[in-house]
């Protein structure tokens, strides 16, 4: 009976992660003729079900939850700023509704971090991305109405601009590409941490590359290659300092030389990728948004209250650029728009604190799952340089999971180091007394 309940709980986690990454939902909307927005019945129903089960599981595992929650502060400060932004938001109704979503997905992240250890987290992520990858391939090849851009009854200019490219179980090719970048890394880590089923990880990794090529996302391909090149560097953190230091010096020297070459030939390289030095219009967009930030520099415009089209503060940017842009195409700029320099500063400190704990976790582990936190944190930055994913459900859930679980592991290791000398001391006294 316990095995069945454990299996059902894991199935719930995989289902929730798929919902958070918006897999399959676009196809359901298209099949049922539902609107493509957060308020559609499918997203609302799934969100409610996930919240109910999450609250139930938080109560069941409350001891683990409390142990995880009380060890973190910066994350809660950031979330508190987001909640208090309701008082200065330029669109309080939007802020309120999006804060509810933030609370719901944060609760799930707390549960996921408290309930499962790192190895189990990696396994569940592998299942999640495995399902998304397999069905994305099926949708692209066998169900093109759902799996290809430019197909279906309702088409947008964006759909037609990328007609024929793969989008799989997602609504856009870039979403498929971004998911498979992280999925490819997860599969690779799974292959390295589970020798018995390493073939599953390698199969998933190859499938991720096929899907990235099918969606023609050059950004996704570059991101995956970057992460693959960084993996050996991260593994080197486990080496003895006398060996690691020369390795890092050599790597930085080579990397710096390569960066100089890339910068010197940036125009040619970007041209070959179909981009330009403005990153397809992003630089003028960033300049315009930063100018708006200067009007509310410290606290921002309120959580998720800025980008409301012609009805909100974003109207000026739309008219200036002639572009119906949904966000700043940079997660850190968007965070500053929402919560100002104060909110951005808290996030940056939280991120680097988590990054340091992630390095500590790598040094105390020898298996693939130990690399997961640092790989995700690096991916998180890459994903937010030209897109805005900090607030997106799945990516925020994973940031909460990594932040809390690295904090938990780091604290446990520190406590063990403090306890061991005391135990040795008491044993010594006992033996002397005997």
Tab-separated table of C-alpha atoms in Angstrom:
chain	number	residue	atom	x	y	z
A	1	UNK	CA	0.000	0.000	0.000
A	2	UNK	CA	2.823	2.385	0.886
A	3	UNK	CA	4.471	1.703	-2.475
A	4	UNK	CA	1.250	2.579	-4.291
A	5	UNK	CA	0.884	5.827	-2.341
A	6	UNK	CA	4.525	6.719	-2.989
A	7	UNK	CA	4.065	6.031	-6.706
A	8	UNK	CA	0.891	8.150	-6.761
A	9	UNK	CA	2.733	10.989	-5.025
A	10	UNK	CA	5.531	10.856	-7.586
A	11	UNK	CA	2.977	10.820	-10.407
A	12	UNK	CA	1.421	13.951	-8.899
A	13	UNK	CA	4.815	15.680	-8.886
A	14	UNK	CA	5.482	14.812	-12.540
A	15	UNK	CA	1.974	15.913	-13.532
A	16	UNK	CA	2.400	19.208	-11.670
A	17	UNK	CA	5.780	19.928	-13.244
A	18	UNK	CA	4.333	19.282	-16.715
A	19	UNK	CA	1.482	21.686	-15.957
A	20	UNK	CA	3.881	24.319	-14.635
A	21	UNK	CA	5.956	24.134	-17.825
A	22	UNK	CA	2.718	24.441	-19.868
A	23	UNK	CA	3.226	21.114	-21.646
A	24	UNK	CA	0.168	19.608	-23.411
A	25	UNK	CA	-2.098	22.474	-22.323
A	26	UNK	CA	-1.824	24.369	-25.676
A	27	UNK	CA	-2.923	21.227	-27.533
A	28	UNK	CA	-5.875	20.810	-25.151
A	29	UNK	CA	-6.868	24.433	-25.663
A	30	UNK	CA	-6.611	24.067	-29.419
A	31	UNK	CA	-8.645	20.847	-29.458
A	32	UNK	CA	-11.386	22.374	-27.288
A	33	UNK	CA	-11.302	25.819	-28.913
A	34	UNK	CA	-10.435	27.579	-25.661
A	35	UNK	CA	-8.683	30.963	-25.344
A	36	UNK	CA	-4.897	31.069	-24.959
A	37	UNK	CA	-4.515	32.811	-21.609
A	38	UNK	CA	-3.989	32.046	-17.932
A	39	UNK	CA	-7.682	32.243	-17.192
A	40	UNK	CA	-8.789	29.390	-19.435
A	41	UNK	CA	-10.725	26.562	-17.705
A	42	UNK	CA	-7.965	23.957	-18.156
A	43	UNK	CA	-5.233	26.016	-16.471
A	44	UNK	CA	-7.644	27.104	-13.732
A	45	UNK	CA	-8.780	23.536	-13.021
A	46	UNK	CA	-5.280	22.077	-13.006
A	47	UNK	CA	-4.010	24.927	-10.833
A	48	UNK	CA	-6.771	24.358	-8.276
A	49	UNK	CA	-6.204	20.593	-8.158
A	50	UNK	CA	-2.456	21.040	-7.706
A	51	UNK	CA	-3.021	23.558	-4.895
A	52	UNK	CA	-5.410	21.226	-3.027
A	53	UNK	CA	-3.060	18.239	-3.196
A	54	UNK	CA	-0.025	20.395	-2.381
A	55	UNK	CA	-1.659	21.741	0.789
A	56	UNK	CA	-2.618	18.189	1.795
A	57	UNK	CA	0.947	16.941	1.275
A	58	UNK	CA	2.450	19.941	3.083
A	59	UNK	CA	0.413	18.974	6.146
A	60	UNK	CA	1.499	15.326	5.908
A	61	UNK	CA	5.183	16.227	5.626
A	62	UNK	CA	4.996	19.279	7.916
A	63	UNK	CA	8.098	18.369	9.956
A	64	UNK	CA	10.293	18.252	6.865
A	65	UNK	CA	8.630	21.395	5.533
A	66	UNK	CA	9.303	23.383	8.706
A	67	UNK	CA	12.906	22.182	8.772
A	68	UNK	CA	13.424	23.460	5.220
A	69	UNK	CA	11.486	26.717	5.526
A	70	UNK	CA	13.072	28.097	8.703
A	71	UNK	CA	16.606	27.805	7.294
A	72	UNK	CA	15.999	30.292	4.484
A	73	UNK	CA	15.437	34.053	4.818
A	74	UNK	CA	16.298	35.894	1.599
A	75	UNK	CA	13.741	34.049	-0.500
A	76	UNK	CA	10.981	34.935	1.960
A	77	UNK	CA	12.101	38.583	1.995
A	78	UNK	CA	11.837	38.680	-1.805
A	79	UNK	CA	8.367	37.126	-1.730
A	80	UNK	CA	7.338	39.547	1.044
A	81	UNK	CA	8.418	42.501	-1.130
A	82	UNK	CA	6.337	41.078	-3.983
A	83	UNK	CA	3.300	40.817	-1.689
A	84	UNK	CA	3.747	44.290	-0.213
A	85	UNK	CA	4.023	45.683	-3.759
A	86	UNK	CA	0.244	45.363	-3.874
A	87	UNK	CA	0.152	48.636	-1.907
A	88	UNK	CA	2.077	50.617	-4.558
A	89	UNK	CA	1.132	48.643	-7.655
A	90	UNK	CA	-0.049	50.653	-10.672
A	91	UNK	CA	-2.458	47.775	-11.413
A	92	UNK	CA	-3.453	46.250	-8.043
A	93	UNK	CA	-5.964	43.790	-9.507
A	94	UNK	CA	-3.318	42.299	-11.806
A	95	UNK	CA	-0.811	42.180	-8.968
A	96	UNK	CA	-3.301	40.486	-6.660
A	97	UNK	CA	-4.251	37.760	-9.146
A	98	UNK	CA	-0.614	37.059	-10.037
A	99	UNK	CA	0.431	36.989	-6.379
A	100	UNK	CA	-2.056	34.162	-5.872
A	101	UNK	CA	-0.310	32.223	-8.645
A	102	UNK	CA	3.087	33.044	-7.110
A	103	UNK	CA	1.938	31.735	-3.738
A	104	UNK	CA	0.550	28.548	-5.244
A	105	UNK	CA	3.699	27.622	-7.159
A	106	UNK	CA	5.956	28.613	-4.249
A	107	UNK	CA	4.057	26.218	-1.977
A	108	UNK	CA	4.639	23.418	-4.464
A	109	UNK	CA	8.347	24.296	-4.615
A	110	UNK	CA	8.541	24.105	-0.810
A	111	UNK	CA	6.871	20.684	-0.839
A	112	UNK	CA	9.131	19.354	-3.616
A	113	UNK	CA	12.282	20.555	-1.826
A	114	UNK	CA	11.199	19.156	1.542
A	115	UNK	CA	9.844	15.819	0.350
A	116	UNK	CA	12.582	14.554	-1.982
A	117	UNK	CA	16.351	14.389	-1.800
A	118	UNK	CA	18.554	15.464	-4.690
A	119	UNK	CA	18.706	12.019	-6.333
A	120	UNK	CA	14.912	11.700	-6.228
A	121	UNK	CA	14.502	15.235	-7.582
A	122	UNK	CA	16.718	14.360	-10.543
A	123	UNK	CA	14.741	11.177	-11.217
A	124	UNK	CA	11.417	13.032	-11.163
A	125	UNK	CA	12.784	15.734	-13.453
A	126	UNK	CA	14.043	13.031	-15.829
A	127	UNK	CA	10.556	11.512	-15.920
A	128	UNK	CA	9.012	14.930	-16.536
A	129	UNK	CA	11.324	15.904	-19.369
A	130	UNK	CA	11.206	12.371	-20.754
A	131	UNK	CA	7.428	12.517	-21.144
A	132	UNK	CA	7.606	16.014	-22.635
A	133	UNK	CA	10.371	15.010	-25.068
A	134	UNK	CA	8.779	11.775	-26.304
A	135	UNK	CA	5.379	13.352	-26.868
A	136	UNK	CA	6.931	16.447	-28.456
A	137	UNK	CA	8.536	14.177	-31.052
A	138	UNK	CA	5.225	12.357	-31.579
A	139	UNK	CA	3.333	15.640	-31.930
A	140	UNK	CA	5.876	17.043	-34.395
A	141	UNK	CA	5.944	13.951	-36.617
A	142	UNK	CA	2.491	12.384	-36.259
A	143	UNK	CA	0.249	15.256	-35.103
A	144	UNK	CA	1.546	18.315	-36.999
A	145	UNK	CA	-1.656	20.280	-36.328
A	146	UNK	CA	-0.552	20.452	-32.702
A	147	UNK	CA	3.189	19.885	-32.961
A	148	UNK	CA	4.219	22.389	-35.655
A	149	UNK	CA	4.147	26.168	-35.742
A	150	UNK	CA	1.743	27.660	-38.297
A	151	UNK	CA	-0.811	24.856	-37.947
A	152	UNK	CA	-4.252	24.943	-36.373
A	153	UNK	CA	-7.457	26.929	-36.694
A	154	UNK	CA	-6.239	30.087	-34.918
A	155	UNK	CA	-2.971	31.480	-36.284
A	156	UNK	CA	-1.025	34.540	-35.187
A	157	UNK	CA	1.662	36.443	-37.134
A	158	UNK	CA	4.196	34.779	-34.822
A	159	UNK	CA	2.903	31.342	-35.846
A	160	UNK	CA	3.183	32.170	-39.527
A	161	UNK	CA	6.673	33.660	-39.140
A	162	UNK	CA	7.933	30.306	-37.865
A	163	UNK	CA	5.621	28.036	-39.855
A	164	UNK	CA	6.838	24.457	-40.101
A	165	UNK	CA	9.205	24.534	-37.117
A	166	UNK	CA	8.638	22.130	-34.241
A	167	UNK	CA	6.900	23.226	-31.057
A	168	UNK	CA	5.978	19.776	-29.721
A	169	UNK	CA	3.683	19.818	-26.702
A	170	UNK	CA	4.300	23.546	-26.157
A	171	UNK	CA	2.736	26.674	-27.638
A	172	UNK	CA	5.914	28.026	-29.232
A	173	UNK	CA	9.143	26.671	-30.668
A	174	UNK	CA	11.238	28.723	-28.247
A	175	UNK	CA	9.464	27.132	-25.280
A	176	UNK	CA	10.302	23.692	-26.654
A	177	UNK	CA	13.918	24.725	-27.175
A	178	UNK	CA	14.273	26.173	-23.688
A	179	UNK	CA	12.722	23.101	-22.073
A	180	UNK	CA	14.997	20.739	-23.983
A	181	UNK	CA	18.119	22.682	-22.980
A	182	UNK	CA	17.381	21.959	-19.327
A	183	UNK	CA	16.005	18.526	-20.215
A	184	UNK	CA	19.202	17.607	-22.056
A	185	UNK	CA	21.278	18.528	-18.995
A	186	UNK	CA	18.943	16.571	-16.706
A	187	UNK	CA	19.239	13.480	-18.917
A	188	UNK	CA	23.026	13.771	-18.974
A	189	UNK	CA	23.203	14.060	-15.183
A	190	UNK	CA	20.794	11.128	-14.851
A	191	UNK	CA	22.997	8.993	-17.129
A	192	UNK	CA	26.018	9.791	-14.957
A	193	UNK	CA	24.240	9.127	-11.659
A	194	UNK	CA	22.424	5.901	-12.561
A	195	UNK	CA	24.684	3.345	-14.226
A	196	UNK	CA	21.959	0.705	-14.492
A	197	UNK	CA	19.690	2.978	-16.525
A	198	UNK	CA	22.321	5.224	-18.062
A	199	UNK	CA	21.032	4.260	-21.517
A	200	UNK	CA	17.743	5.986	-20.645
A	201	UNK	CA	19.595	9.196	-19.866
A	202	UNK	CA	21.665	9.046	-23.055
A	203	UNK	CA	18.555	8.338	-25.136
A	204	UNK	CA	16.823	11.337	-23.588
A	205	UNK	CA	19.887	13.496	-24.214
A	206	UNK	CA	19.986	12.577	-27.919
A	207	UNK	CA	16.234	13.172	-28.187
A	208	UNK	CA	16.659	16.622	-26.615
A	209	UNK	CA	19.242	17.547	-29.260
A	210	UNK	CA	16.928	16.320	-32.043
A	211	UNK	CA	14.088	18.469	-30.687
A	212	UNK	CA	16.331	21.539	-30.351
A	213	UNK	CA	17.379	21.115	-33.980
A	214	UNK	CA	13.745	20.605	-35.002
A	215	UNK	CA	12.590	23.816	-33.326
A	216	UNK	CA	15.490	25.699	-35.009
A	217	UNK	CA	16.178	27.711	-31.850
A	218	UNK	CA	19.768	28.901	-32.153
A	219	UNK	CA	19.586	30.437	-28.682
A	220	UNK	CA	18.655	27.044	-27.233
A	221	UNK	CA	21.477	25.341	-29.113
A	222	UNK	CA	24.052	27.883	-27.908
A	223	UNK	CA	22.725	27.594	-24.333
A	224	UNK	CA	23.012	23.799	-24.386
A	225	UNK	CA	26.546	23.931	-25.789
A	226	UNK	CA	27.504	26.475	-23.110
A	227	UNK	CA	26.198	24.257	-20.319
A	228	UNK	CA	27.912	21.190	-21.779
A	229	UNK	CA	31.226	23.049	-21.851
A	230	UNK	CA	30.746	24.184	-18.248
A	231	UNK	CA	30.002	20.699	-16.896
A	232	UNK	CA	33.663	19.549	-16.841
A	233	UNK	CA	34.561	22.852	-15.189
A	234	UNK	CA	31.973	22.276	-12.475
A	235	UNK	CA	33.161	18.703	-11.957
A	236	UNK	CA	36.671	20.078	-11.465
A	237	UNK	CA	35.398	21.825	-8.334
A	238	UNK	CA	35.624	18.400	-6.678
A	239	UNK	CA	39.365	18.182	-7.236
A	240	UNK	CA	42.053	19.023	-4.731
A	241	UNK	CA	42.779	22.755	-4.719
A	242	UNK	CA	46.386	22.203	-5.820
A	243	UNK	CA	45.075	20.538	-8.988
A	244	UNK	CA	41.922	22.613	-9.459
A	245	UNK	CA	43.618	26.029	-9.252
A	246	UNK	CA	45.918	25.573	-12.294
A	247	UNK	CA	43.010	24.050	-14.195
A	248	UNK	CA	40.772	27.047	-13.511
A	249	UNK	CA	43.526	29.524	-14.371
A	250	UNK	CA	44.061	27.763	-17.705
A	251	UNK	CA	40.330	27.599	-18.365
A	252	UNK	CA	39.810	31.285	-17.592
A	253	UNK	CA	42.736	32.219	-19.833
A	254	UNK	CA	41.420	30.161	-22.738
A	255	UNK	CA	37.870	31.382	-22.105
A	256	UNK	CA	39.012	35.000	-22.004
A	257	UNK	CA	40.870	34.609	-25.293
A	258	UNK	CA	37.821	32.996	-26.862
A	259	UNK	CA	35.598	35.813	-25.561
A	260	UNK	CA	37.881	38.405	-27.184
A	261	UNK	CA	37.634	36.567	-30.509
A	262	UNK	CA	33.841	36.337	-30.228
A	263	UNK	CA	33.432	40.012	-29.346
A	264	UNK	CA	35.752	41.050	-32.172
A	265	UNK	CA	33.679	39.058	-34.662
A	266	UNK	CA	30.291	39.566	-33.011
A	267	UNK	CA	28.630	41.097	-36.059
A	268	UNK	CA	29.643	38.230	-38.356
A	269	UNK	CA	28.708	35.559	-35.814
A	270	UNK	CA	25.315	37.078	-35.031
A	271	UNK	CA	24.664	37.565	-38.734
A	272	UNK	CA	25.235	33.860	-39.317
A	273	UNK	CA	22.668	33.151	-36.585
A	274	UNK	CA	20.115	35.503	-38.119
A	275	UNK	CA	20.642	38.108	-35.365
A	276	UNK	CA	22.170	41.571	-35.239
A	277	UNK	CA	24.045	43.642	-32.667
A	278	UNK	CA	20.730	44.824	-31.199
A	279	UNK	CA	19.764	41.187	-30.496
A	280	UNK	CA	16.750	41.444	-32.823
A	281	UNK	CA	15.532	44.721	-31.346
A	282	UNK	CA	16.140	43.849	-27.706
A	283	UNK	CA	18.746	46.555	-27.015
A	284	UNK	CA	16.364	49.449	-27.888
A	285	UNK	CA	13.689	47.664	-25.845
A	286	UNK	CA	15.984	47.358	-22.822
A	287	UNK	CA	16.924	51.032	-23.095
A	288	UNK	CA	13.250	52.034	-23.180
A	289	UNK	CA	12.368	49.835	-20.189
A	290	UNK	CA	15.330	51.064	-18.139
A	291	UNK	CA	14.155	54.604	-18.830
A	292	UNK	CA	10.752	53.660	-17.369
A	293	UNK	CA	12.459	52.042	-14.374
A	294	UNK	CA	14.094	55.395	-13.596
A	295	UNK	CA	10.601	56.774	-12.895
A	296	UNK	CA	10.045	54.193	-10.094
A	297	UNK	CA	13.592	53.059	-9.305
A	298	UNK	CA	13.375	51.719	-5.762
A	299	UNK	CA	10.130	49.756	-5.512
A	300	UNK	CA	9.066	49.374	-9.139
A	301	UNK	CA	5.556	49.331	-10.557
A	302	UNK	CA	4.254	46.389	-8.536
A	303	UNK	CA	4.455	42.651	-9.103
A	304	UNK	CA	3.474	41.781	-12.695
A	305	UNK	CA	1.701	45.131	-13.104
A	306	UNK	CA	3.709	46.755	-15.894
A	307	UNK	CA	3.146	44.751	-19.091
A	308	UNK	CA	-0.551	45.303	-19.766
A	309	UNK	CA	-0.346	46.282	-23.426
A	310	UNK	CA	-1.928	49.590	-24.364
A	311	UNK	CA	-3.864	49.616	-21.079
A	312	UNK	CA	-0.845	49.865	-18.806
A	313	UNK	CA	2.519	51.513	-18.308
A	314	UNK	CA	3.840	49.465	-21.218
A	315	UNK	CA	1.746	51.497	-23.682
A	316	UNK	CA	4.485	54.108	-24.076
A	317	UNK	CA	7.012	51.417	-25.011
A	318	UNK	CA	4.603	49.782	-27.461
A	319	UNK	CA	4.047	53.095	-29.246
A	320	UNK	CA	7.727	54.052	-29.197
A	321	UNK	CA	8.981	50.757	-30.642
A	322	UNK	CA	5.948	49.792	-32.722
A	323	UNK	CA	6.196	46.342	-31.177
A	324	UNK	CA	3.523	44.558	-29.135
A	325	UNK	CA	6.131	43.267	-26.713
A	326	UNK	CA	4.821	41.098	-23.815
A	327	UNK	CA	7.819	41.609	-21.511
A	328	UNK	CA	11.328	43.093	-21.410
A	329	UNK	CA	12.976	39.994	-22.907
A	330	UNK	CA	15.263	39.997	-19.889
A	331	UNK	CA	14.187	38.484	-16.595
A	332	UNK	CA	16.379	40.698	-14.428
A	333	UNK	CA	15.139	43.905	-16.043
A	334	UNK	CA	11.563	42.689	-15.606
A	335	UNK	CA	12.219	41.943	-11.939
A	336	UNK	CA	13.506	45.495	-11.527
A	337	UNK	CA	10.400	46.815	-13.295
A	338	UNK	CA	8.205	44.881	-10.862
A	339	UNK	CA	10.016	45.302	-7.537
A	340	UNK	CA	12.587	48.013	-8.193
A	341	UNK	CA	16.264	48.023	-7.311
A	342	UNK	CA	15.441	46.820	-3.800
A	343	UNK	CA	13.718	43.676	-5.058
A	344	UNK	CA	16.416	43.040	-7.664
A	345	UNK	CA	19.157	43.439	-5.039
A	346	UNK	CA	17.506	40.929	-2.701
A	347	UNK	CA	17.205	38.452	-5.567
A	348	UNK	CA	20.862	38.897	-6.582
A	349	UNK	CA	22.057	38.289	-3.009
A	350	UNK	CA	19.747	35.257	-2.754
A	351	UNK	CA	21.056	33.906	-6.051
A	352	UNK	CA	24.737	34.206	-5.128
A	353	UNK	CA	24.151	32.730	-1.673
A	354	UNK	CA	22.473	29.749	-3.334
A	355	UNK	CA	25.309	29.567	-5.869
A	356	UNK	CA	27.895	29.283	-3.085
A	357	UNK	CA	25.904	26.496	-1.420
A	358	UNK	CA	25.609	24.749	-4.796
A	359	UNK	CA	29.411	24.746	-5.105
A	360	UNK	CA	29.657	23.293	-1.591
A	361	UNK	CA	27.220	20.549	-2.595
A	362	UNK	CA	29.319	19.644	-5.636
A	363	UNK	CA	32.432	19.319	-3.485
A	364	UNK	CA	30.792	16.903	-1.050
A	365	UNK	CA	29.188	14.650	-3.703
A	366	UNK	CA	30.640	12.374	-6.354
A	367	UNK	CA	27.568	11.594	-8.455
A	368	UNK	CA	25.706	13.381	-11.241
A	369	UNK	CA	22.856	14.722	-9.128
A	370	UNK	CA	25.302	16.863	-7.150
A	371	UNK	CA	25.782	19.004	-10.257
A	372	UNK	CA	22.053	19.719	-10.646
A	373	UNK	CA	21.889	22.912	-8.512
A	374	UNK	CA	24.830	24.633	-10.223
A	375	UNK	CA	23.690	23.550	-13.691
A	376	UNK	CA	20.185	24.876	-13.027
A	377	UNK	CA	21.427	28.180	-11.604
A	378	UNK	CA	23.603	28.682	-14.686
A	379	UNK	CA	20.725	27.759	-16.987
A	380	UNK	CA	18.495	30.168	-15.055
A	381	UNK	CA	20.818	33.075	-15.869
A	382	UNK	CA	21.183	32.070	-19.530
A	383	UNK	CA	17.408	31.738	-19.911
A	384	UNK	CA	16.844	35.226	-18.504
A	385	UNK	CA	19.409	37.121	-20.556
A	386	UNK	CA	17.234	37.428	-23.677
A	387	UNK	CA	13.892	36.165	-22.327
A	388	UNK	CA	11.926	36.689	-19.127
A	389	UNK	CA	11.459	33.431	-17.220
A	390	UNK	CA	11.992	34.307	-13.542
A	391	UNK	CA	8.252	34.618	-12.940
A	392	UNK	CA	7.262	31.690	-15.147
A	393	UNK	CA	5.770	28.851	-13.133
A	394	UNK	CA	8.204	25.991	-13.745
A	395	UNK	CA	11.377	28.066	-13.556
A	396	UNK	CA	10.323	29.769	-10.327
A	397	UNK	CA	9.353	26.405	-8.801
A	398	UNK	CA	12.802	25.042	-9.601
A	399	UNK	CA	14.516	28.149	-8.216
A	400	UNK	CA	12.612	27.673	-4.947
A	401	UNK	CA	13.518	23.962	-4.903
A	402	UNK	CA	17.222	24.580	-5.538
A	403	UNK	CA	17.399	27.456	-3.044
A	404	UNK	CA	15.727	25.541	-0.219
A	405	UNK	CA	17.348	22.155	-0.793
A	406	UNK	CA	20.884	23.547	-1.129
A	407	UNK	CA	20.284	25.567	2.023
A	408	UNK	CA	19.056	22.437	3.787
A	409	UNK	CA	22.009	20.309	2.620
A	410	UNK	CA	24.519	23.050	3.460
A	411	UNK	CA	23.120	23.491	6.975
A	412	UNK	CA	23.040	19.743	7.610
A	413	UNK	CA	26.702	19.429	6.592
A	414	UNK	CA	27.657	22.348	8.869
A	415	UNK	CA	25.749	20.817	11.796
A	416	UNK	CA	27.448	17.454	11.247
A	417	UNK	CA	30.888	19.116	11.295
A	418	UNK	CA	29.947	20.871	14.558
A	419	UNK	CA	28.610	17.690	16.169
A	420	UNK	CA	31.474	15.342	15.220
A	421	UNK	CA	34.148	17.063	17.382
A	422	UNK	CA	31.737	17.085	20.324
A	423	UNK	CA	31.060	13.352	19.892
A	424	UNK	CA	34.791	12.578	19.704
A	425	UNK	CA	35.399	14.710	22.789
A	426	UNK	CA	32.694	12.955	24.810
A	427	UNK	CA	33.967	9.520	23.724
A	428	UNK	CA	37.500	10.474	24.774
A	429	UNK	CA	36.298	11.592	28.209
A	430	UNK	CA	34.247	8.407	28.577
A	431	UNK	CA	37.216	6.169	27.757
A	432	UNK	CA	39.448	8.107	30.162
A	433	UNK	CA	36.851	7.907	32.862
A	434	UNK	CA	36.542	4.147	32.348
